[in-house]
PDB file of C-alpha atoms in Angstrom:
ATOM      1  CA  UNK O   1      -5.645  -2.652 -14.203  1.00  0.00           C
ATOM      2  CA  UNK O   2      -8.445  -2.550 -11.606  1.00  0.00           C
ATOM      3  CA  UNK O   3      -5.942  -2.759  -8.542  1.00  0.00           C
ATOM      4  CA  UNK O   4      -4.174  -5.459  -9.850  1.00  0.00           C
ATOM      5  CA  UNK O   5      -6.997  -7.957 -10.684  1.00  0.00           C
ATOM      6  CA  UNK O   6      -6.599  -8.315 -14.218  1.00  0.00           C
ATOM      7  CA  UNK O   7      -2.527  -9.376 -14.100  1.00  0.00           C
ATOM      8  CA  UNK O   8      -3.394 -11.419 -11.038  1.00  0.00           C
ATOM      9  CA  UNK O   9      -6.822 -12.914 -12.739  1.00  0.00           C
ATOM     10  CA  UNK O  10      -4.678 -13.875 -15.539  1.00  0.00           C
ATOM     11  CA  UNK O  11      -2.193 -15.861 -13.968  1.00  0.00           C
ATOM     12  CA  UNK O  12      -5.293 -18.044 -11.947  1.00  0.00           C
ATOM     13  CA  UNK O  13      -6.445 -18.692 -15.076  1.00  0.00           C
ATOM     14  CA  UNK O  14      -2.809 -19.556 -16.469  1.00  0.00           C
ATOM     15  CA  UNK O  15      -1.132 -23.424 -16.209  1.00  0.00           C
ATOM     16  CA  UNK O  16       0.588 -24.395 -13.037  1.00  0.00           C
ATOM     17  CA  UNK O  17       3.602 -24.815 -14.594  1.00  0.00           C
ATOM     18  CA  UNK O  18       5.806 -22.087 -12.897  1.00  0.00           C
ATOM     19  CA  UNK O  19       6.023 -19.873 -15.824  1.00  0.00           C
ATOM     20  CA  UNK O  20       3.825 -17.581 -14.956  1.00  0.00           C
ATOM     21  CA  UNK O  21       4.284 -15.568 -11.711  1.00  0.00           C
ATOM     22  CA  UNK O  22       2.138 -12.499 -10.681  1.00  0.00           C
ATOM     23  CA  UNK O  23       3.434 -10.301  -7.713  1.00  0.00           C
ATOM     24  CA  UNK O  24       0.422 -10.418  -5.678  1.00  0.00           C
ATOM     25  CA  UNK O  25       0.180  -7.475  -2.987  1.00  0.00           C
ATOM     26  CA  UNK O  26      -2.616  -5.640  -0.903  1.00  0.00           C
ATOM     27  CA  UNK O  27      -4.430  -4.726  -3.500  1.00  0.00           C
ATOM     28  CA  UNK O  28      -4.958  -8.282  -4.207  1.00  0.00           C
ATOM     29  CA  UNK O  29      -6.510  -8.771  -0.567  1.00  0.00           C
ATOM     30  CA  UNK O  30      -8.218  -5.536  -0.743  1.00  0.00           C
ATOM     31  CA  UNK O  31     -10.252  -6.917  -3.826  1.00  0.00           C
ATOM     32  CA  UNK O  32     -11.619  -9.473  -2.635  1.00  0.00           C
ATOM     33  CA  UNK O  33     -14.603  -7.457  -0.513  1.00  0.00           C
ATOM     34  CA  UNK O  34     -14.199  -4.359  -2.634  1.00  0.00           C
ATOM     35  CA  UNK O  35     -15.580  -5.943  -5.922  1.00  0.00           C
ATOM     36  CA  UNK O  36     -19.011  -7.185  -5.564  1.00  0.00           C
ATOM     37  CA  UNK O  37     -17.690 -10.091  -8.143  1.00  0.00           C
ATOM     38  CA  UNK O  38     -13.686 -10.035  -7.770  1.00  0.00           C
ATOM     39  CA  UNK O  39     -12.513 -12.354 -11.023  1.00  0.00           C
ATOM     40  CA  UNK O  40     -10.748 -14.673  -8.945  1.00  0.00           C
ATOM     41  CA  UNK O  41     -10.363 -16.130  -5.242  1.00  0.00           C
ATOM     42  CA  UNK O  42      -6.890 -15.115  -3.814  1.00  0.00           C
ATOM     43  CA  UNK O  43      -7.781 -18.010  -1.330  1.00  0.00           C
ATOM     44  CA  UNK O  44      -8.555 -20.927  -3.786  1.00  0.00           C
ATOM     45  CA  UNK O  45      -7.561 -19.566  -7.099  1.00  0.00           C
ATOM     46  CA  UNK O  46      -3.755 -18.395  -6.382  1.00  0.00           C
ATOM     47  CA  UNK O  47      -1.058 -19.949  -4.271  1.00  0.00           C
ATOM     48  CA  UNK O  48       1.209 -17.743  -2.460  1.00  0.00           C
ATOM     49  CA  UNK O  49       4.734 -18.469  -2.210  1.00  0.00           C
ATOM     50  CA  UNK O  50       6.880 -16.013  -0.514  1.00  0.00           C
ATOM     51  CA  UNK O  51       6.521 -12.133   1.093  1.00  0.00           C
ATOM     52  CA  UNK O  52       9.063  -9.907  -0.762  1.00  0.00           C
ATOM     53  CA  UNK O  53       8.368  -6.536   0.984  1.00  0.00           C
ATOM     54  CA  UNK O  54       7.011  -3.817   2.617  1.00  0.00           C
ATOM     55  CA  UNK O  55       6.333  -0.340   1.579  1.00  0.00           C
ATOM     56  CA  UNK O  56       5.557   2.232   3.946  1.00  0.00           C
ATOM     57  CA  UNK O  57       2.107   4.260   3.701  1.00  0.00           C
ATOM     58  CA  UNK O  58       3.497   8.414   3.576  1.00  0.00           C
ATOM     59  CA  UNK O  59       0.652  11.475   3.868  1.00  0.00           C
ATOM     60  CA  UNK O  60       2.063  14.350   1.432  1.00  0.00           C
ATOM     61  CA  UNK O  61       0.534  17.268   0.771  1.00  0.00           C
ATOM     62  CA  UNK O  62       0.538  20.180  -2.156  1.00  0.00           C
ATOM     63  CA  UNK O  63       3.735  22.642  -1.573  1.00  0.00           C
ATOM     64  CA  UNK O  64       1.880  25.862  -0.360  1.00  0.00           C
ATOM     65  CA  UNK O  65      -0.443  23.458   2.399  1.00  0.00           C
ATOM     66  CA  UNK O  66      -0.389  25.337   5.666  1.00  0.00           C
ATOM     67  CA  UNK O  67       0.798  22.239   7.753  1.00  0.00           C
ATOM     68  CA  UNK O  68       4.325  21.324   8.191  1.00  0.00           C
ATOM     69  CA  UNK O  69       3.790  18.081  10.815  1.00  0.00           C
ATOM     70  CA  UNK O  70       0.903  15.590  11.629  1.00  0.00           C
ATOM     71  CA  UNK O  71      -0.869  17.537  14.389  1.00  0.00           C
ATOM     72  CA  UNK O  72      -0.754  20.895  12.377  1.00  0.00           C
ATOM     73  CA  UNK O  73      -2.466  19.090   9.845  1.00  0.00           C
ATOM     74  CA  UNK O  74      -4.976  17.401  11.805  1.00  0.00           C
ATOM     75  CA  UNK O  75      -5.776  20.508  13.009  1.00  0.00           C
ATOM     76  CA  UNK O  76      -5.875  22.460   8.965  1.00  0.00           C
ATOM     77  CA  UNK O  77      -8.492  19.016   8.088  1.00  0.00           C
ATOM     78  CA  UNK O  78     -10.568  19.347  11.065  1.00  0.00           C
ATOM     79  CA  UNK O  79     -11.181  23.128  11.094  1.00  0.00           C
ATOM     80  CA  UNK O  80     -11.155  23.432   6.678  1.00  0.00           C
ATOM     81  CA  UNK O  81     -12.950  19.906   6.190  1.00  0.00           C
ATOM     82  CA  UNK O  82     -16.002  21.407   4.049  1.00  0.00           C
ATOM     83  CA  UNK O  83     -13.875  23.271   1.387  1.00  0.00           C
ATOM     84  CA  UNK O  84     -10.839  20.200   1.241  1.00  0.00           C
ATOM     85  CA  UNK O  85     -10.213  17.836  -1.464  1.00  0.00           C
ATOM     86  CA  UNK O  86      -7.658  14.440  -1.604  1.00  0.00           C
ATOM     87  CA  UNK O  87      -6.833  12.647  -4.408  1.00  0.00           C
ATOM     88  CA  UNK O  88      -6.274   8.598  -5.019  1.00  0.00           C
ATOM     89  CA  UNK O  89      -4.887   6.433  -7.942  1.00  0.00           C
ATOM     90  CA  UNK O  90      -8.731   5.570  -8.255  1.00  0.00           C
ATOM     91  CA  UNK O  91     -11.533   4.258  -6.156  1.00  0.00           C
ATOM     92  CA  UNK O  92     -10.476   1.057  -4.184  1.00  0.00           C
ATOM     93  CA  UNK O  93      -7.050   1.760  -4.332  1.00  0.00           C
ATOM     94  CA  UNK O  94      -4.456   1.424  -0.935  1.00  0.00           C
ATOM     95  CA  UNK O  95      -3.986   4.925  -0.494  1.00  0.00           C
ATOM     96  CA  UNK O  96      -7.556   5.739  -1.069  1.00  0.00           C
ATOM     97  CA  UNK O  97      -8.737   2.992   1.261  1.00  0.00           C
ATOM     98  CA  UNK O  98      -5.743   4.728   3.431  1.00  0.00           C
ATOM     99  CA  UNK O  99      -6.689   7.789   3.255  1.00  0.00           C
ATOM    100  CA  UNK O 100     -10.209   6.800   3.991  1.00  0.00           C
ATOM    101  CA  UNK O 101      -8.780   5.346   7.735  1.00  0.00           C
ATOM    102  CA  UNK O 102      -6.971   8.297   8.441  1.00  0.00           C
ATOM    103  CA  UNK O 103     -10.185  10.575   7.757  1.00  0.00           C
ATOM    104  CA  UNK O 104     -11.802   8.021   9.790  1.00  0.00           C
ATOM    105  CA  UNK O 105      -9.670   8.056  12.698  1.00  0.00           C
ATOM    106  CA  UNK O 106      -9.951  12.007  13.007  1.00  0.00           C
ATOM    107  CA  UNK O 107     -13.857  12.069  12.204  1.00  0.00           C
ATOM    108  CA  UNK O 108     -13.447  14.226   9.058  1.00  0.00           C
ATOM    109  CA  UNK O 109     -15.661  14.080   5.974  1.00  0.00           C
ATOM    110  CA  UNK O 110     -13.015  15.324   3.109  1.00  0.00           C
ATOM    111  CA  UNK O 111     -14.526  15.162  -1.073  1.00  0.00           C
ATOM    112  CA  UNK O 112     -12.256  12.343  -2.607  1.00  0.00           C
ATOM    113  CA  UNK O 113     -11.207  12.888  -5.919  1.00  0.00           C
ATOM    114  CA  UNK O 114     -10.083   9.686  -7.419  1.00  0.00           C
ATOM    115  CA  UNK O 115      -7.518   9.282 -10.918  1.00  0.00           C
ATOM    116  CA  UNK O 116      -7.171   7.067 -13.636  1.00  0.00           C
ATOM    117  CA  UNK O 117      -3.858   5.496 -11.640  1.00  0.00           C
ATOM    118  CA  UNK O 118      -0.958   7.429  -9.062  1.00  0.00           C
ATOM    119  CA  UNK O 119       0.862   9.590 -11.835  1.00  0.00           C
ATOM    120  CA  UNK O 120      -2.184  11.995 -13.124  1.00  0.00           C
ATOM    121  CA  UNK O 121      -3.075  11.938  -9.033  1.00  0.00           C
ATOM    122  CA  UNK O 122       0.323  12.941  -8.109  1.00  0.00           C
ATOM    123  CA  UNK O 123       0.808  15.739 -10.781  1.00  0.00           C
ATOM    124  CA  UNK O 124      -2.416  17.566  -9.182  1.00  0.00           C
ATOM    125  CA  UNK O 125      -0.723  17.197  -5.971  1.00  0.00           C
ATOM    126  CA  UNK O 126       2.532  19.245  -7.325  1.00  0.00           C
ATOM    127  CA  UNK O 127      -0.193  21.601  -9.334  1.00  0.00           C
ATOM    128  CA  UNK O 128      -1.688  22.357  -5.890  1.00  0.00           C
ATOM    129  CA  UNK O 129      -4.578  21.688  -7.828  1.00  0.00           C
ATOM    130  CA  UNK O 130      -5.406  18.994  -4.342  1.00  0.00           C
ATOM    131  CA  UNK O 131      -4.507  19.159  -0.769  1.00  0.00           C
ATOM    132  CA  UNK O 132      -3.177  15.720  -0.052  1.00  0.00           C
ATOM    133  CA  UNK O 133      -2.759  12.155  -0.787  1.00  0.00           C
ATOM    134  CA  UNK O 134      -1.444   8.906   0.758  1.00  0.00           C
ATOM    135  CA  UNK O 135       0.395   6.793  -1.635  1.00  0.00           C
ATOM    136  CA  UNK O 136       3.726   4.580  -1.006  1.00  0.00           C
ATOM    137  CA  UNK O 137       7.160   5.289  -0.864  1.00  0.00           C
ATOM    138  CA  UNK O 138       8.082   4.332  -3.652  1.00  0.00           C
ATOM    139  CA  UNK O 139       6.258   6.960  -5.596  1.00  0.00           C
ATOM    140  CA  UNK O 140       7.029   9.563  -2.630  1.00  0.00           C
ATOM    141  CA  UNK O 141      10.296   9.416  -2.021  1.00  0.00           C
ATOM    142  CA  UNK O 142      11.873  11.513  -5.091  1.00  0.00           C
ATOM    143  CA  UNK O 143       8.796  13.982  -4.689  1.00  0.00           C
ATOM    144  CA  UNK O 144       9.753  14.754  -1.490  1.00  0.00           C
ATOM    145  CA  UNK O 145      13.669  14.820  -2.514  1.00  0.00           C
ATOM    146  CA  UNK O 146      13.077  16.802  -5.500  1.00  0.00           C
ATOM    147  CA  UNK O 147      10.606  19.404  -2.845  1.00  0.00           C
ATOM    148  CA  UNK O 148       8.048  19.460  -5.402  1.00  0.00           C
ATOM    149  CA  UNK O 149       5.778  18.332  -2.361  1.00  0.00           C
ATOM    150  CA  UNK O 150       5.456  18.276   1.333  1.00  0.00           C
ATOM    151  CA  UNK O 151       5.787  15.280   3.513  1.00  0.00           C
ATOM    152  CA  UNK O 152       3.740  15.463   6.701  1.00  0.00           C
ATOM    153  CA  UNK O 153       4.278  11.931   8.250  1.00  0.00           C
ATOM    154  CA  UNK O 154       5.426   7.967   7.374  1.00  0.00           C
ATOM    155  CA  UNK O 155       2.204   6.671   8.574  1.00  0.00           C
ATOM    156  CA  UNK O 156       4.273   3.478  10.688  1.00  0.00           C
ATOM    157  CA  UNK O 157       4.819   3.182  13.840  1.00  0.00           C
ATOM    158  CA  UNK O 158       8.634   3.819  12.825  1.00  0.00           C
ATOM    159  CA  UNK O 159      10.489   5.736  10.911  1.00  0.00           C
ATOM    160  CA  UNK O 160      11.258   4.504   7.081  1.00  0.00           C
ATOM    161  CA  UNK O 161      14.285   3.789   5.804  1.00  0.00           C
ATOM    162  CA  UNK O 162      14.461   5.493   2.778  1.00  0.00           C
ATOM    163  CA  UNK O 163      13.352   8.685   4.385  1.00  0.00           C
ATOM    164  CA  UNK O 164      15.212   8.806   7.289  1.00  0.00           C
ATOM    165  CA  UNK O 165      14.357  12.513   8.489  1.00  0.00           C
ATOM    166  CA  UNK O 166      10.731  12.153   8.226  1.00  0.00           C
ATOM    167  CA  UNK O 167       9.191  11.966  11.388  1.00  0.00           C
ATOM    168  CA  UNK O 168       6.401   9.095  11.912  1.00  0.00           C
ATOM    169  CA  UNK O 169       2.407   9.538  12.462  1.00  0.00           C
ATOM    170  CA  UNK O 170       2.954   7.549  15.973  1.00  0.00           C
ATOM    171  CA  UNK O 171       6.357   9.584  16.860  1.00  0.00           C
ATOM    172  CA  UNK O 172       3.911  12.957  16.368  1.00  0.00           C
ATOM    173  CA  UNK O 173       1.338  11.767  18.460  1.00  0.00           C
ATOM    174  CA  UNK O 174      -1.226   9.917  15.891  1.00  0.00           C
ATOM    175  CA  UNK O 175      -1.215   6.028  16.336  1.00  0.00           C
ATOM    176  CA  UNK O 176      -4.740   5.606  15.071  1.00  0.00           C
ATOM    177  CA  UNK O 177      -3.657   4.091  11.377  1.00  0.00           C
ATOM    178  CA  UNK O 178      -0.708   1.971  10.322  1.00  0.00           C
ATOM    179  CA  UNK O 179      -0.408   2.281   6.810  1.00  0.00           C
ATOM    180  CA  UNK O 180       1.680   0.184   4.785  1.00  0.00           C
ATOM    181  CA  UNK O 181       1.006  -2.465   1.563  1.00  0.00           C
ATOM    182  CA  UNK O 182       2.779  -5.970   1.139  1.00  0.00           C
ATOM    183  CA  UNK O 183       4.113  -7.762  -1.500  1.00  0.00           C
ATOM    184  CA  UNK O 184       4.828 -11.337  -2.855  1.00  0.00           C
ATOM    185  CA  UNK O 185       5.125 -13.880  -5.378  1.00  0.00           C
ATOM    186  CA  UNK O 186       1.915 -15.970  -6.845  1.00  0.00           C
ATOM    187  CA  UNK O 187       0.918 -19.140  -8.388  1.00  0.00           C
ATOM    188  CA  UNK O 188      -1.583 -20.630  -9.856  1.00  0.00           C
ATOM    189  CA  UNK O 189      -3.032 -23.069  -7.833  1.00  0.00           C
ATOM    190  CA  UNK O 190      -1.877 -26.911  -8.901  1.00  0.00           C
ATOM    191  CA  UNK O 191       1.635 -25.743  -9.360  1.00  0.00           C
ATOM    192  CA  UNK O 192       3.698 -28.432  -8.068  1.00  0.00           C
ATOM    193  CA  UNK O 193       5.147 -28.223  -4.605  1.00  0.00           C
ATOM    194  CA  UNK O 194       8.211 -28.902  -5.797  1.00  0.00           C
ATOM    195  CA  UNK O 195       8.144 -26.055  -8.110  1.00  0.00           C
ATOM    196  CA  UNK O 196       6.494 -23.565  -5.456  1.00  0.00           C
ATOM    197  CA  UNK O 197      10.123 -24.430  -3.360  1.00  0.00           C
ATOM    198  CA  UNK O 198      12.177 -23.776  -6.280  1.00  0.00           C
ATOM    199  CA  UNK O 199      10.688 -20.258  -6.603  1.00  0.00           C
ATOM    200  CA  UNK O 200      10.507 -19.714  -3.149  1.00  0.00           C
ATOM    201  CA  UNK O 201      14.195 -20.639  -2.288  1.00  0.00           C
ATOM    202  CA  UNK O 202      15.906 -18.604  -5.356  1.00  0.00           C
ATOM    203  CA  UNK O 203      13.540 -15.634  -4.602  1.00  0.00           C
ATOM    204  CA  UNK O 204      14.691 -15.426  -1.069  1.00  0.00           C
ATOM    205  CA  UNK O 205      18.818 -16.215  -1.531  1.00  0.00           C
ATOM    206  CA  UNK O 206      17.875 -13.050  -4.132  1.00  0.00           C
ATOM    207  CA  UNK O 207      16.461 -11.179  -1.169  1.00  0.00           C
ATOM    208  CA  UNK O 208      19.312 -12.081   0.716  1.00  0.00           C
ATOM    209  CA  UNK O 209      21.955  -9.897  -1.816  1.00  0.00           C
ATOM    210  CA  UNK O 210      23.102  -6.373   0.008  1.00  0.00           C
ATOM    211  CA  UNK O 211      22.436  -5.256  -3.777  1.00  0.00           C
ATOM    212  CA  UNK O 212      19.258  -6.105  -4.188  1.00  0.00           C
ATOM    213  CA  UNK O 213      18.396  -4.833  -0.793  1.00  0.00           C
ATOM    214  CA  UNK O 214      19.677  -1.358  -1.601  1.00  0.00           C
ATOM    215  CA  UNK O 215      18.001  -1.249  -5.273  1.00  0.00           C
ATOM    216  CA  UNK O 216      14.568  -2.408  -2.963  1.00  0.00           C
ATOM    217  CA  UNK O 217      15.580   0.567  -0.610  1.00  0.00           C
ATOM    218  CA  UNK O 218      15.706   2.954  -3.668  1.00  0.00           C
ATOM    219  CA  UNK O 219      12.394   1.856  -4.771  1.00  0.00           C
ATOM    220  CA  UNK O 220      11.220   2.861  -1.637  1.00  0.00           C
ATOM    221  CA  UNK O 221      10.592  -0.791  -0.228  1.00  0.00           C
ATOM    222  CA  UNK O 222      11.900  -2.614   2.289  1.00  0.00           C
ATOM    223  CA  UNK O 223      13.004  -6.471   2.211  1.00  0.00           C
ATOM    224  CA  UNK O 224      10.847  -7.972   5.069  1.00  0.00           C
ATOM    225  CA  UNK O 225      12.507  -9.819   7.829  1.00  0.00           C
ATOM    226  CA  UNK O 226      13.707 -13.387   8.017  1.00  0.00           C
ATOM    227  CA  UNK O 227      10.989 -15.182  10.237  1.00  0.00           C
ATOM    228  CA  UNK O 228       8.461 -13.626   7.948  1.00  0.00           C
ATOM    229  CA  UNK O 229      10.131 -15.245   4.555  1.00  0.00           C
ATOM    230  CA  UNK O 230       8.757 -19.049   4.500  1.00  0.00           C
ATOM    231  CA  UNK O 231       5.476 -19.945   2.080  1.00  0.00           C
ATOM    232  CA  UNK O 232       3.462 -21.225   5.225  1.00  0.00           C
ATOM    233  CA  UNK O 233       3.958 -17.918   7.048  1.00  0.00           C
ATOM    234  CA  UNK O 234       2.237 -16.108   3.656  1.00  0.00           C
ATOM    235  CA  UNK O 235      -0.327 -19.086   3.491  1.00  0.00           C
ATOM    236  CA  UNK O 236      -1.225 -17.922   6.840  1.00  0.00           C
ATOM    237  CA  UNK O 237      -0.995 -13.665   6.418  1.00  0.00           C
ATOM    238  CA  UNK O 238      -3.202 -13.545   3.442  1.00  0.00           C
ATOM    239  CA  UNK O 239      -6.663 -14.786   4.570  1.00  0.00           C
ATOM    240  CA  UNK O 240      -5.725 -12.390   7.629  1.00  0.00           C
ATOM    241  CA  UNK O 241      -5.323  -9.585   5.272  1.00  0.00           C
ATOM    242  CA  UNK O 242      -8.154  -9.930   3.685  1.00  0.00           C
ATOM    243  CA  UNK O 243     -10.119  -9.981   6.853  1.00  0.00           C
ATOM    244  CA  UNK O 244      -8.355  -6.847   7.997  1.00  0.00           C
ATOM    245  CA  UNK O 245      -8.843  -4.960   4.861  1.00  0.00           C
ATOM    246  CA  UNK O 246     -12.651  -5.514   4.497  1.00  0.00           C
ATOM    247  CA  UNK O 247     -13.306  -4.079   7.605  1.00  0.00           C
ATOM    248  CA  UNK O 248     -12.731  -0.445   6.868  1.00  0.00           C
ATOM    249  CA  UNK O 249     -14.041  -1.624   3.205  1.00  0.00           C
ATOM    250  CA  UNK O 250     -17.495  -2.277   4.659  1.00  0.00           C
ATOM    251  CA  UNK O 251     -17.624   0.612   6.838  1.00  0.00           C
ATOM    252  CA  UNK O 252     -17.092   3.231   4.411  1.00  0.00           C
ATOM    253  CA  UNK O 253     -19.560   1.445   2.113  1.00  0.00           C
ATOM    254  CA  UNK O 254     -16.874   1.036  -0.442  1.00  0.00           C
ATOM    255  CA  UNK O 255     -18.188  -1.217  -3.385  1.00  0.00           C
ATOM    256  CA  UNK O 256     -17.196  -1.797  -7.267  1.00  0.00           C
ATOM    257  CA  UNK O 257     -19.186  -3.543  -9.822  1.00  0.00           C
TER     258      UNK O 257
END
């Protein structure tokens, strides 16, 4: 519930003990400037222990949408702006905060329509009842198998894994947004250093297993590289997320009670 806050605000609140865990992600960061009273500090309140993953950011579109590639459908948004509707999983989300960068970066003003979470958004993108959305992969990629969308672009630099044959925004020309959302394991803050290693060593010989790897492929995420796997390298990405993230946040004038 609201973007994650409530499992994570639970487990701040929780005892340091070990036994409770909450996969903090983006959404987490994002919070932090997007709620005008967030119920806890990611900085003080939670300690991070280890980056999992990575999920790509992909733009899909409704079926019949008259844009098969990124620069087709730059060019439907800019000249059909006024009459053009995308959907989110609800206001503050990552792909609506997403989707709010890419309108950004190609100076369109498109009506946002946000949901009640990703599944009621999605099904009005396979209705055609919405033009387009920017979620993860993990709830794209067996749209996009099944063809009961469109894929325009992975908006990475590179191509993603789990959807090998779709083209990326920056390999069709648009290298204005990098869209992608982390994740990672959480503490509470007091839990024991000694515990924090524990979790933080069996979570990454887990990461480590060519079967979890594939099952984290099929969920559309990938395992994030070696050098980026230690607790003080997570310590040190978060506060920079957050910084990142309420950029775009305070531009667009984004702001929850």
């Amino acid at each position: 519930g609201a973007g994650g806050m409530v499992g994570s605000a639970r487990v701040a609140k929780a005892a340091p003990d070990g036994y409770s865990v909450v996969m903090c992600t983006r959404a987490d960061a994002i919070n932090q400037t997007l709620y005008k009273r967030p119920l806890y500090n990611l900085l003080t309140d939670l300690v991070p222990v280890v980056l999992i993953a990575d999920q790509p950011g992909v733009l899909i579109t409704r079926n019949e949408f008259p844009a098969n590639s990124m620069p087709e459908f730059i060019e439907h948004l800019k000249k059909h702006q006024a009459t053009m509707q995308f959907a989110s999983a609800g206001a503050g989300s990552t792909g609506h905060l997403d989707a709010m960068l890419l309108n950004s970066a190609l100076g369109v003003k498109i009506t946002h329509v946000p949901y009640r979470g990703g599944g009621p958004a999605m099904q009005d993108i396979i209705g055609g009842r919405v033009d387009y959305i920017v979620t993860l992969t993990g709830s794209a990629v067996p749209l996009i198998h099944g063809n009961t969308v469109k894929a325009i672009a992975v908006l990475t630099k590179e191509r993603a894994p789990m959807l090998p044959n779709l083209k990326s925004s920056w390999e069709q020309g648009f290298k204005d947004l990098e869209a992608s959302t982390w994740f990672g394991f959480c503490v509470p803050k007091g839990t024991p250093e000694a515990i924090v290693k524990k979790l933080h060593d069996a979570t990454v010989t887990a990461m480590e297993d060519k079967t979890v790897q594939e099952q984290m492929l099929r969920a559309g995420a990938v395992v994030v590289a070696p050098e980026r796997r230690s607790t003080e390298y997570i310590k040190a990405y978060v506060p920079k997320e957050i910084e990142k993230n309420a950029g775009p946040i305070r531009a667009a004038g984004l702001s929850i009670e």
